């Protein structure tokens, strides 16, 4: 087995963090290639791995899988014993829905609060559009925790792809000190305490 995960600069590459966390959760050994983003040669470097021109890219015995959510889905099938999706079909359907909502949504948060894992910068006056997205995220996390979270500290109890998809959202809440209710705040803290996230942060070259 030869697994290579190609990621972008660990400080900034929120899309790369997601499948990296999922792959870590499988326990499978893998090689990692980090490409420096925002450099003149970035695109050319990424194109060596994927014609789509974006990271992350997973290469499994020469087969390329690109796009964060597609990689997570692939890992769930490749490593069924890792339980990357919830076991219960209803929980699994909701986990897929919230993951897709993140993958396709929250444009204001992504634009106004970009992921920077070395930054600590309270946002004094969040825009109404941002507050609307914050409220949706708070409701979504609180709802998942209440309905499915009983068996652990994550959205569906144990760590799943849904948590991987929201991990860079969690870090934004911490970086920009965005408001959360008590249930969502406890979830944020659980993700921030996840050892794999600390491992990713430890690799950051400032
Ligand atoms: N929808 C894609 C988005 C991937 C993406 O935008 N990646 C950024 C880094 S976080 C990238 O490759 N930027 C480099 C470029 O566009 O040249 C996914 O989920 O993987």
JSON list of C-alpha atoms and ligand atoms in Angstrom, two decimals:
[
{"chain": "A", "resi": 1, "resn": "UNK", "atom": "CA", "xyz": [0.00, 0.00, 0.00]},
{"chain": "A", "resi": 2, "resn": "UNK", "atom": "CA", "xyz": [1.33, 3.41, -0.91]},
{"chain": "A", "resi": 3, "resn": "UNK", "atom": "CA", "xyz": [-0.71, 6.40, 0.17]},
{"chain": "A", "resi": 4, "resn": "UNK", "atom": "CA", "xyz": [0.42, 9.95, -0.50]},
{"chain": "A", "resi": 5, "resn": "UNK", "atom": "CA", "xyz": [-1.56, 12.98, 0.64]},
{"chain": "A", "resi": 6, "resn": "UNK", "atom": "CA", "xyz": [-0.63, 16.23, -1.07]},
{"chain": "A", "resi": 7, "resn": "UNK", "atom": "CA", "xyz": [-1.57, 19.24, 1.04]},
{"chain": "A", "resi": 8, "resn": "UNK", "atom": "CA", "xyz": [-1.10, 23.00, 0.92]},
{"chain": "A", "resi": 9, "resn": "UNK", "atom": "CA", "xyz": [0.70, 25.20, 3.47]},
{"chain": "A", "resi": 10, "resn": "UNK", "atom": "CA", "xyz": [-0.47, 23.82, 6.79]},
{"chain": "A", "resi": 11, "resn": "UNK", "atom": "CA", "xyz": [-1.00, 27.25, 8.30]},
{"chain": "A", "resi": 12, "resn": "UNK", "atom": "CA", "xyz": [-3.59, 28.24, 5.69]},
{"chain": "A", "resi": 13, "resn": "UNK", "atom": "CA", "xyz": [-4.86, 25.21, 3.80]},
{"chain": "A", "resi": 14, "resn": "UNK", "atom": "CA", "xyz": [-8.21, 24.51, 5.37]},
{"chain": "A", "resi": 15, "resn": "UNK", "atom": "CA", "xyz": [-9.26, 22.14, 2.58]},
{"chain": "A", "resi": 16, "resn": "UNK", "atom": "CA", "xyz": [-6.13, 20.07, 3.13]},
{"chain": "A", "resi": 17, "resn": "UNK", "atom": "CA", "xyz": [-6.64, 19.80, 6.89]},
{"chain": "A", "resi": 18, "resn": "UNK", "atom": "CA", "xyz": [-9.96, 17.97, 6.44]},
{"chain": "A", "resi": 19, "resn": "UNK", "atom": "CA", "xyz": [-8.83, 14.78, 4.66]},
{"chain": "A", "resi": 20, "resn": "UNK", "atom": "CA", "xyz": [-5.57, 14.83, 6.61]},
{"chain": "A", "resi": 21, "resn": "UNK", "atom": "CA", "xyz": [-7.57, 14.49, 9.85]},
{"chain": "A", "resi": 22, "resn": "UNK", "atom": "CA", "xyz": [-9.70, 11.75, 8.31]},
{"chain": "A", "resi": 23, "resn": "UNK", "atom": "CA", "xyz": [-6.62, 9.87, 7.10]},
{"chain": "A", "resi": 24, "resn": "UNK", "atom": "CA", "xyz": [-4.99, 10.20, 10.53]},
{"chain": "A", "resi": 25, "resn": "UNK", "atom": "CA", "xyz": [-8.15, 8.73, 12.08]},
{"chain": "A", "resi": 26, "resn": "UNK", "atom": "CA", "xyz": [-7.73, 5.58, 9.95]},
{"chain": "A", "resi": 27, "resn": "UNK", "atom": "CA", "xyz": [-4.31, 4.95, 11.51]},
{"chain": "A", "resi": 28, "resn": "UNK", "atom": "CA", "xyz": [-2.94, 4.02, 8.07]},
{"chain": "A", "resi": 29, "resn": "UNK", "atom": "CA", "xyz": [0.64, 5.03, 7.31]},
{"chain": "A", "resi": 30, "resn": "UNK", "atom": "CA", "xyz": [0.95, 7.66, 4.60]},
{"chain": "A", "resi": 31, "resn": "UNK", "atom": "CA", "xyz": [3.47, 9.94, 3.01]},
{"chain": "A", "resi": 32, "resn": "UNK", "atom": "CA", "xyz": [2.78, 13.64, 3.02]},
{"chain": "A", "resi": 33, "resn": "UNK", "atom": "CA", "xyz": [3.78, 16.27, 0.46]},
{"chain": "A", "resi": 34, "resn": "UNK", "atom": "CA", "xyz": [3.29, 19.90, 1.48]},
{"chain": "A", "resi": 35, "resn": "UNK", "atom": "CA", "xyz": [3.14, 22.47, -1.32]},
{"chain": "A", "resi": 36, "resn": "UNK", "atom": "CA", "xyz": [3.68, 26.12, -0.44]},
{"chain": "A", "resi": 37, "resn": "UNK", "atom": "CA", "xyz": [0.57, 28.10, -1.39]},
{"chain": "A", "resi": 38, "resn": "UNK", "atom": "CA", "xyz": [0.55, 31.72, -2.61]},
{"chain": "A", "resi": 39, "resn": "UNK", "atom": "CA", "xyz": [3.93, 31.39, -4.36]},
{"chain": "A", "resi": 40, "resn": "UNK", "atom": "CA", "xyz": [4.72, 32.03, -8.04]},
{"chain": "A", "resi": 41, "resn": "UNK", "atom": "CA", "xyz": [5.35, 28.32, -8.59]},
{"chain": "A", "resi": 42, "resn": "UNK", "atom": "CA", "xyz": [2.39, 27.00, -6.59]},
{"chain": "A", "resi": 43, "resn": "UNK", "atom": "CA", "xyz": [0.13, 26.12, -9.50]},
{"chain": "A", "resi": 44, "resn": "UNK", "atom": "CA", "xyz": [2.87, 24.34, -11.41]},
{"chain": "A", "resi": 45, "resn": "UNK", "atom": "CA", "xyz": [3.74, 22.26, -8.33]},
{"chain": "A", "resi": 46, "resn": "UNK", "atom": "CA", "xyz": [0.10, 21.28, -7.75]},
{"chain": "A", "resi": 47, "resn": "UNK", "atom": "CA", "xyz": [-0.38, 20.42, -11.44]},
{"chain": "A", "resi": 48, "resn": "UNK", "atom": "CA", "xyz": [2.35, 17.79, -11.07]},
{"chain": "A", "resi": 49, "resn": "UNK", "atom": "CA", "xyz": [-0.11, 15.91, -8.84]},
{"chain": "A", "resi": 50, "resn": "UNK", "atom": "CA", "xyz": [-3.53, 16.80, -10.21]},
{"chain": "A", "resi": 51, "resn": "UNK", "atom": "CA", "xyz": [-4.87, 18.33, -13.41]},
{"chain": "A", "resi": 52, "resn": "UNK", "atom": "CA", "xyz": [-7.57, 19.97, -11.28]},
{"chain": "A", "resi": 53, "resn": "UNK", "atom": "CA", "xyz": [-4.86, 22.31, -9.97]},
{"chain": "A", "resi": 54, "resn": "UNK", "atom": "CA", "xyz": [-6.01, 22.25, -6.34]},
{"chain": "A", "resi": 55, "resn": "UNK", "atom": "CA", "xyz": [-4.89, 20.59, -3.14]},
{"chain": "A", "resi": 56, "resn": "UNK", "atom": "CA", "xyz": [-5.66, 18.29, -1.39]},
{"chain": "A", "resi": 57, "resn": "UNK", "atom": "CA", "xyz": [-4.91, 15.29, -3.59]},
{"chain": "A", "resi": 58, "resn": "UNK", "atom": "CA", "xyz": [-4.71, 11.70, -2.40]},
{"chain": "A", "resi": 59, "resn": "UNK", "atom": "CA", "xyz": [-2.63, 9.26, -4.43]},
{"chain": "A", "resi": 60, "resn": "UNK", "atom": "CA", "xyz": [-3.33, 5.62, -3.65]},
{"chain": "A", "resi": 61, "resn": "UNK", "atom": "CA", "xyz": [-1.06, 3.23, -5.54]},
{"chain": "A", "resi": 62, "resn": "UNK", "atom": "CA", "xyz": [-0.92, 5.70, -8.41]},
{"chain": "A", "resi": 63, "resn": "UNK", "atom": "CA", "xyz": [-4.65, 6.49, -8.47]},
{"chain": "A", "resi": 64, "resn": "UNK", "atom": "CA", "xyz": [-5.45, 10.16, -7.90]},
{"chain": "A", "resi": 65, "resn": "UNK", "atom": "CA", "xyz": [-8.41, 11.27, -5.82]},
{"chain": "A", "resi": 66, "resn": "UNK", "atom": "CA", "xyz": [-8.95, 15.02, -5.53]},
{"chain": "A", "resi": 67, "resn": "UNK", "atom": "CA", "xyz": [-11.27, 17.34, -3.62]},
{"chain": "A", "resi": 68, "resn": "UNK", "atom": "CA", "xyz": [-11.50, 17.17, 0.18]},
{"chain": "A", "resi": 69, "resn": "UNK", "atom": "CA", "xyz": [-14.91, 15.55, 0.47]},
{"chain": "A", "resi": 70, "resn": "UNK", "atom": "CA", "xyz": [-14.26, 13.01, -2.29]},
{"chain": "A", "resi": 71, "resn": "UNK", "atom": "CA", "xyz": [-11.04, 12.00, -0.52]},
{"chain": "A", "resi": 72, "resn": "UNK", "atom": "CA", "xyz": [-12.89, 11.61, 2.79]},
{"chain": "A", "resi": 73, "resn": "UNK", "atom": "CA", "xyz": [-15.54, 9.44, 1.10]},
{"chain": "A", "resi": 74, "resn": "UNK", "atom": "CA", "xyz": [-12.81, 7.34, -0.50]},
{"chain": "A", "resi": 75, "resn": "UNK", "atom": "CA", "xyz": [-11.11, 6.85, 2.87]},
{"chain": "A", "resi": 76, "resn": "UNK", "atom": "CA", "xyz": [-14.40, 5.79, 4.46]},
{"chain": "A", "resi": 77, "resn": "UNK", "atom": "CA", "xyz": [-14.74, 3.05, 1.83]},
{"chain": "A", "resi": 78, "resn": "UNK", "atom": "CA", "xyz": [-11.06, 2.08, 1.84]},
{"chain": "A", "resi": 79, "resn": "UNK", "atom": "CA", "xyz": [-10.90, 1.81, 5.64]},
{"chain": "A", "resi": 80, "resn": "UNK", "atom": "CA", "xyz": [-14.39, 0.69, 6.75]},
{"chain": "A", "resi": 81, "resn": "UNK", "atom": "CA", "xyz": [-13.06, -0.43, 10.14]},
{"chain": "A", "resi": 82, "resn": "UNK", "atom": "CA", "xyz": [-12.15, 3.21, 10.94]},
{"chain": "A", "resi": 83, "resn": "UNK", "atom": "CA", "xyz": [-15.85, 4.14, 11.16]},
{"chain": "A", "resi": 84, "resn": "UNK", "atom": "CA", "xyz": [-15.37, 7.48, 9.42]},
{"chain": "A", "resi": 85, "resn": "UNK", "atom": "CA", "xyz": [-19.14, 7.82, 8.97]},
{"chain": "A", "resi": 86, "resn": "UNK", "atom": "CA", "xyz": [-21.66, 7.06, 11.73]},
{"chain": "A", "resi": 87, "resn": "UNK", "atom": "CA", "xyz": [-22.98, 3.48, 11.79]},
{"chain": "A", "resi": 88, "resn": "UNK", "atom": "CA", "xyz": [-26.64, 4.43, 12.02]},
{"chain": "A", "resi": 89, "resn": "UNK", "atom": "CA", "xyz": [-28.17, 5.21, 8.59]},
{"chain": "A", "resi": 90, "resn": "UNK", "atom": "CA", "xyz": [-30.08, 8.27, 9.81]},
{"chain": "A", "resi": 91, "resn": "UNK", "atom": "CA", "xyz": [-27.05, 9.68, 11.61]},
{"chain": "A", "resi": 92, "resn": "UNK", "atom": "CA", "xyz": [-24.96, 8.91, 8.54]},
{"chain": "A", "resi": 93, "resn": "UNK", "atom": "CA", "xyz": [-27.37, 10.74, 6.24]},
{"chain": "A", "resi": 94, "resn": "UNK", "atom": "CA", "xyz": [-27.33, 13.79, 8.52]},
{"chain": "A", "resi": 95, "resn": "UNK", "atom": "CA", "xyz": [-23.52, 13.61, 8.79]},
{"chain": "A", "resi": 96, "resn": "UNK", "atom": "CA", "xyz": [-23.31, 13.62, 5.00]},
{"chain": "A", "resi": 97, "resn": "UNK", "atom": "CA", "xyz": [-25.74, 16.56, 4.82]},
{"chain": "A", "resi": 98, "resn": "UNK", "atom": "CA", "xyz": [-23.84, 18.72, 7.30]},
{"chain": "A", "resi": 99, "resn": "UNK", "atom": "CA", "xyz": [-20.54, 17.83, 5.61]},
{"chain": "A", "resi": 100, "resn": "UNK", "atom": "CA", "xyz": [-21.93, 18.80, 2.20]},
{"chain": "A", "resi": 101, "resn": "UNK", "atom": "CA", "xyz": [-23.39, 22.00, 3.66]},
{"chain": "A", "resi": 102, "resn": "UNK", "atom": "CA", "xyz": [-19.91, 22.96, 4.85]},
{"chain": "A", "resi": 103, "resn": "UNK", "atom": "CA", "xyz": [-18.23, 21.91, 1.63]},
{"chain": "A", "resi": 104, "resn": "UNK", "atom": "CA", "xyz": [-20.59, 24.04, -0.47]},
{"chain": "A", "resi": 105, "resn": "UNK", "atom": "CA", "xyz": [-21.47, 26.82, 1.95]},
{"chain": "A", "resi": 106, "resn": "UNK", "atom": "CA", "xyz": [-20.56, 29.46, 4.50]},
{"chain": "A", "resi": 107, "resn": "UNK", "atom": "CA", "xyz": [-18.99, 31.81, 1.92]},
{"chain": "A", "resi": 108, "resn": "UNK", "atom": "CA", "xyz": [-19.00, 34.83, 4.24]},
{"chain": "A", "resi": 109, "resn": "UNK", "atom": "CA", "xyz": [-17.14, 33.02, 7.02]},
{"chain": "A", "resi": 110, "resn": "UNK", "atom": "CA", "xyz": [-14.67, 31.67, 4.51]},
{"chain": "A", "resi": 111, "resn": "UNK", "atom": "CA", "xyz": [-14.07, 35.07, 2.96]},
{"chain": "A", "resi": 112, "resn": "UNK", "atom": "CA", "xyz": [-14.07, 37.29, 6.07]},
{"chain": "A", "resi": 113, "resn": "UNK", "atom": "CA", "xyz": [-12.40, 34.84, 8.48]},
{"chain": "A", "resi": 114, "resn": "UNK", "atom": "CA", "xyz": [-9.90, 32.86, 6.49]},
{"chain": "A", "resi": 115, "resn": "UNK", "atom": "CA", "xyz": [-8.06, 30.05, 8.26]},
{"chain": "A", "resi": 116, "resn": "UNK", "atom": "CA", "xyz": [-4.77, 31.17, 9.77]},
{"chain": "A", "resi": 117, "resn": "UNK", "atom": "CA", "xyz": [-3.63, 28.82, 12.49]},
{"chain": "A", "resi": 118, "resn": "UNK", "atom": "CA", "xyz": [-1.00, 31.25, 13.82]},
{"chain": "A", "resi": 119, "resn": "UNK", "atom": "CA", "xyz": [-3.38, 34.20, 14.14]},
{"chain": "A", "resi": 120, "resn": "UNK", "atom": "CA", "xyz": [-5.30, 35.32, 17.22]},
{"chain": "A", "resi": 121, "resn": "UNK", "atom": "CA", "xyz": [-7.42, 38.28, 16.21]},
{"chain": "A", "resi": 122, "resn": "UNK", "atom": "CA", "xyz": [-10.77, 38.98, 17.89]},
{"chain": "A", "resi": 123, "resn": "UNK", "atom": "CA", "xyz": [-13.29, 40.25, 15.35]},
{"chain": "A", "resi": 124, "resn": "UNK", "atom": "CA", "xyz": [-14.82, 43.35, 16.90]},
{"chain": "A", "resi": 125, "resn": "UNK", "atom": "CA", "xyz": [-17.86, 43.88, 14.76]},
{"chain": "A", "resi": 126, "resn": "UNK", "atom": "CA", "xyz": [-19.04, 40.84, 12.79]},
{"chain": "A", "resi": 127, "resn": "UNK", "atom": "CA", "xyz": [-21.23, 41.77, 9.80]},
{"chain": "A", "resi": 128, "resn": "UNK", "atom": "CA", "xyz": [-24.93, 40.76, 9.84]},
{"chain": "A", "resi": 129, "resn": "UNK", "atom": "CA", "xyz": [-24.19, 38.27, 7.03]},
{"chain": "A", "resi": 130, "resn": "UNK", "atom": "CA", "xyz": [-21.45, 36.69, 9.10]},
{"chain": "A", "resi": 131, "resn": "UNK", "atom": "CA", "xyz": [-23.69, 36.55, 12.18]},
{"chain": "A", "resi": 132, "resn": "UNK", "atom": "CA", "xyz": [-26.31, 34.71, 10.13]},
{"chain": "A", "resi": 133, "resn": "UNK", "atom": "CA", "xyz": [-23.77, 32.04, 9.18]},
{"chain": "A", "resi": 134, "resn": "UNK", "atom": "CA", "xyz": [-22.48, 31.86, 12.76]},
{"chain": "A", "resi": 135, "resn": "UNK", "atom": "CA", "xyz": [-26.03, 31.27, 14.00]},
{"chain": "A", "resi": 136, "resn": "UNK", "atom": "CA", "xyz": [-26.53, 28.50, 11.44]},
{"chain": "A", "resi": 137, "resn": "UNK", "atom": "CA", "xyz": [-23.31, 26.78, 12.47]},
{"chain": "A", "resi": 138, "resn": "UNK", "atom": "CA", "xyz": [-24.19, 27.08, 16.15]},
{"chain": "A", "resi": 139, "resn": "UNK", "atom": "CA", "xyz": [-27.64, 25.56, 15.52]},
{"chain": "A", "resi": 140, "resn": "UNK", "atom": "CA", "xyz": [-26.20, 22.79, 13.37]},
{"chain": "A", "resi": 141, "resn": "UNK", "atom": "CA", "xyz": [-23.53, 21.76, 15.89]},
{"chain": "A", "resi": 142, "resn": "UNK", "atom": "CA", "xyz": [-25.99, 21.98, 18.80]},
{"chain": "A", "resi": 143, "resn": "UNK", "atom": "CA", "xyz": [-28.57, 19.91, 16.92]},
{"chain": "A", "resi": 144, "resn": "UNK", "atom": "CA", "xyz": [-26.10, 17.17, 15.97]},
{"chain": "A", "resi": 145, "resn": "UNK", "atom": "CA", "xyz": [-24.74, 17.03, 19.50]},
{"chain": "A", "resi": 146, "resn": "UNK", "atom": "CA", "xyz": [-28.25, 16.77, 20.98]},
{"chain": "A", "resi": 147, "resn": "UNK", "atom": "CA", "xyz": [-29.52, 14.15, 18.52]},
{"chain": "A", "resi": 148, "resn": "UNK", "atom": "CA", "xyz": [-26.47, 12.03, 17.82]},
{"chain": "A", "resi": 149, "resn": "UNK", "atom": "CA", "xyz": [-23.60, 13.08, 20.09]},
{"chain": "A", "resi": 150, "resn": "UNK", "atom": "CA", "xyz": [-24.36, 10.94, 23.14]},
{"chain": "A", "resi": 151, "resn": "UNK", "atom": "CA", "xyz": [-21.50, 8.50, 22.73]},
{"chain": "A", "resi": 152, "resn": "UNK", "atom": "CA", "xyz": [-18.67, 11.03, 22.76]},
{"chain": "A", "resi": 153, "resn": "UNK", "atom": "CA", "xyz": [-17.67, 14.68, 22.42]},
{"chain": "A", "resi": 154, "resn": "UNK", "atom": "CA", "xyz": [-17.98, 15.00, 18.65]},
{"chain": "A", "resi": 155, "resn": "UNK", "atom": "CA", "xyz": [-20.98, 15.79, 16.41]},
{"chain": "A", "resi": 156, "resn": "UNK", "atom": "CA", "xyz": [-21.95, 12.14, 16.08]},
{"chain": "A", "resi": 157, "resn": "UNK", "atom": "CA", "xyz": [-20.28, 10.85, 19.25]},
{"chain": "A", "resi": 158, "resn": "UNK", "atom": "CA", "xyz": [-16.97, 9.47, 18.00]},
{"chain": "A", "resi": 159, "resn": "UNK", "atom": "CA", "xyz": [-14.83, 11.40, 15.49]},
{"chain": "A", "resi": 160, "resn": "UNK", "atom": "CA", "xyz": [-16.28, 11.25, 11.96]},
{"chain": "A", "resi": 161, "resn": "UNK", "atom": "CA", "xyz": [-15.81, 12.98, 8.61]},
{"chain": "A", "resi": 162, "resn": "UNK", "atom": "CA", "xyz": [-18.32, 15.63, 9.72]},
{"chain": "A", "resi": 163, "resn": "UNK", "atom": "CA", "xyz": [-15.84, 16.71, 12.41]},
{"chain": "A", "resi": 164, "resn": "UNK", "atom": "CA", "xyz": [-13.02, 16.72, 9.87]},
{"chain": "A", "resi": 165, "resn": "UNK", "atom": "CA", "xyz": [-15.10, 18.96, 7.60]},
{"chain": "A", "resi": 166, "resn": "UNK", "atom": "CA", "xyz": [-15.84, 21.39, 10.45]},
{"chain": "A", "resi": 167, "resn": "UNK", "atom": "CA", "xyz": [-12.37, 21.39, 12.06]},
{"chain": "A", "resi": 168, "resn": "UNK", "atom": "CA", "xyz": [-11.20, 24.46, 10.09]},
{"chain": "A", "resi": 169, "resn": "UNK", "atom": "CA", "xyz": [-14.49, 26.16, 11.00]},
{"chain": "A", "resi": 170, "resn": "UNK", "atom": "CA", "xyz": [-13.77, 25.43, 14.66]},
{"chain": "A", "resi": 171, "resn": "UNK", "atom": "CA", "xyz": [-10.31, 26.97, 14.37]},
{"chain": "A", "resi": 172, "resn": "UNK", "atom": "CA", "xyz": [-11.85, 30.11, 12.83]},
{"chain": "A", "resi": 173, "resn": "UNK", "atom": "CA", "xyz": [-14.19, 30.44, 15.81]},
{"chain": "A", "resi": 174, "resn": "UNK", "atom": "CA", "xyz": [-11.11, 30.29, 18.05]},
{"chain": "A", "resi": 175, "resn": "UNK", "atom": "CA", "xyz": [-8.93, 32.59, 15.91]},
{"chain": "A", "resi": 176, "resn": "UNK", "atom": "CA", "xyz": [-11.54, 35.32, 15.55]},
{"chain": "A", "resi": 177, "resn": "UNK", "atom": "CA", "xyz": [-13.25, 34.77, 18.96]},
{"chain": "A", "resi": 178, "resn": "UNK", "atom": "CA", "xyz": [-16.64, 34.30, 17.33]},
{"chain": "A", "resi": 179, "resn": "UNK", "atom": "CA", "xyz": [-19.64, 33.87, 19.65]},
{"chain": "A", "resi": 180, "resn": "UNK", "atom": "CA", "xyz": [-21.17, 30.44, 20.35]},
{"chain": "A", "resi": 181, "resn": "UNK", "atom": "CA", "xyz": [-23.78, 29.05, 22.72]},
{"chain": "A", "resi": 182, "resn": "UNK", "atom": "CA", "xyz": [-22.71, 26.59, 25.44]},
{"chain": "A", "resi": 183, "resn": "UNK", "atom": "CA", "xyz": [-23.29, 23.33, 23.55]},
{"chain": "A", "resi": 184, "resn": "UNK", "atom": "CA", "xyz": [-21.52, 24.51, 20.40]},
{"chain": "A", "resi": 185, "resn": "UNK", "atom": "CA", "xyz": [-18.71, 26.04, 22.50]},
{"chain": "A", "resi": 186, "resn": "UNK", "atom": "CA", "xyz": [-18.14, 22.68, 24.23]},
{"chain": "A", "resi": 187, "resn": "UNK", "atom": "CA", "xyz": [-17.97, 21.04, 20.79]},
{"chain": "A", "resi": 188, "resn": "UNK", "atom": "CA", "xyz": [-15.45, 23.69, 19.61]},
{"chain": "A", "resi": 189, "resn": "UNK", "atom": "CA", "xyz": [-13.28, 22.90, 22.64]},
{"chain": "A", "resi": 190, "resn": "UNK", "atom": "CA", "xyz": [-13.46, 19.15, 21.99]},
{"chain": "A", "resi": 191, "resn": "UNK", "atom": "CA", "xyz": [-12.17, 19.65, 18.45]},
{"chain": "A", "resi": 192, "resn": "UNK", "atom": "CA", "xyz": [-9.46, 22.06, 19.61]},
{"chain": "A", "resi": 193, "resn": "UNK", "atom": "CA", "xyz": [-8.29, 19.39, 22.08]},
{"chain": "A", "resi": 194, "resn": "UNK", "atom": "CA", "xyz": [-8.17, 16.66, 19.37]},
{"chain": "A", "resi": 195, "resn": "UNK", "atom": "CA", "xyz": [-4.54, 15.40, 19.32]},
{"chain": "A", "resi": 196, "resn": "UNK", "atom": "CA", "xyz": [-4.44, 15.09, 15.53]},
{"chain": "A", "resi": 197, "resn": "UNK", "atom": "CA", "xyz": [-5.22, 18.80, 15.18]},
{"chain": "A", "resi": 198, "resn": "UNK", "atom": "CA", "xyz": [-2.35, 19.60, 17.53]},
{"chain": "A", "resi": 199, "resn": "UNK", "atom": "CA", "xyz": [-0.12, 17.36, 15.41]},
{"chain": "A", "resi": 200, "resn": "UNK", "atom": "CA", "xyz": [-1.04, 19.29, 12.24]},
{"chain": "A", "resi": 201, "resn": "UNK", "atom": "CA", "xyz": [-0.37, 22.60, 14.00]},
{"chain": "A", "resi": 202, "resn": "UNK", "atom": "CA", "xyz": [3.00, 21.40, 15.28]},
{"chain": "A", "resi": 203, "resn": "UNK", "atom": "CA", "xyz": [4.13, 20.94, 11.67]},
{"chain": "A", "resi": 204, "resn": "UNK", "atom": "CA", "xyz": [3.48, 24.59, 10.78]},
{"chain": "A", "resi": 205, "resn": "UNK", "atom": "CA", "xyz": [6.51, 26.46, 9.58]},
{"chain": "A", "resi": 206, "resn": "UNK", "atom": "CA", "xyz": [5.78, 30.11, 10.40]},
{"chain": "B", "resi": 1, "resn": "LIG", "atom": "N1", "xyz": [-13.37, 22.20, -3.33]},
{"chain": "B", "resi": 1, "resn": "LIG", "atom": "C1", "xyz": [-11.96, 21.95, -3.17]},
{"chain": "B", "resi": 1, "resn": "LIG", "atom": "C2", "xyz": [-11.24, 23.24, -2.87]},
{"chain": "B", "resi": 1, "resn": "LIG", "atom": "C3", "xyz": [-9.73, 23.07, -2.88]},
{"chain": "B", "resi": 1, "resn": "LIG", "atom": "C4", "xyz": [-8.99, 24.41, -2.78]},
{"chain": "B", "resi": 1, "resn": "LIG", "atom": "O1", "xyz": [-9.54, 25.50, -3.04]},
{"chain": "B", "resi": 1, "resn": "LIG", "atom": "N2", "xyz": [-7.69, 24.33, -2.41]},
{"chain": "B", "resi": 1, "resn": "LIG", "atom": "C5", "xyz": [-6.84, 25.49, -2.32]},
{"chain": "B", "resi": 1, "resn": "LIG", "atom": "C6", "xyz": [-5.97, 25.45, -1.06]},
{"chain": "B", "resi": 1, "resn": "LIG", "atom": "S1", "xyz": [-6.89, 25.40, 0.44]},
{"chain": "B", "resi": 1, "resn": "LIG", "atom": "C7", "xyz": [-5.84, 25.48, -3.48]},
{"chain": "B", "resi": 1, "resn": "LIG", "atom": "O2", "xyz": [-5.48, 24.44, -4.00]},
{"chain": "B", "resi": 1, "resn": "LIG", "atom": "N3", "xyz": [-5.34, 26.67, -3.86]},
{"chain": "B", "resi": 1, "resn": "LIG", "atom": "C8", "xyz": [-4.27, 26.77, -4.81]},
{"chain": "B", "resi": 1, "resn": "LIG", "atom": "C9", "xyz": [-4.67, 27.37, -6.11]},
{"chain": "B", "resi": 1, "resn": "LIG", "atom": "O3", "xyz": [-5.88, 27.60, -6.33]},
{"chain": "B", "resi": 1, "resn": "LIG", "atom": "O4", "xyz": [-3.76, 27.64, -6.91]},
{"chain": "B", "resi": 1, "resn": "LIG", "atom": "C10", "xyz": [-11.76, 20.88, -2.07]},
{"chain": "B", "resi": 1, "resn": "LIG", "atom": "O5", "xyz": [-12.71, 20.70, -1.27]},
{"chain": "B", "resi": 1, "resn": "LIG", "atom": "O6", "xyz": [-10.73, 20.21, -2.03]}
]
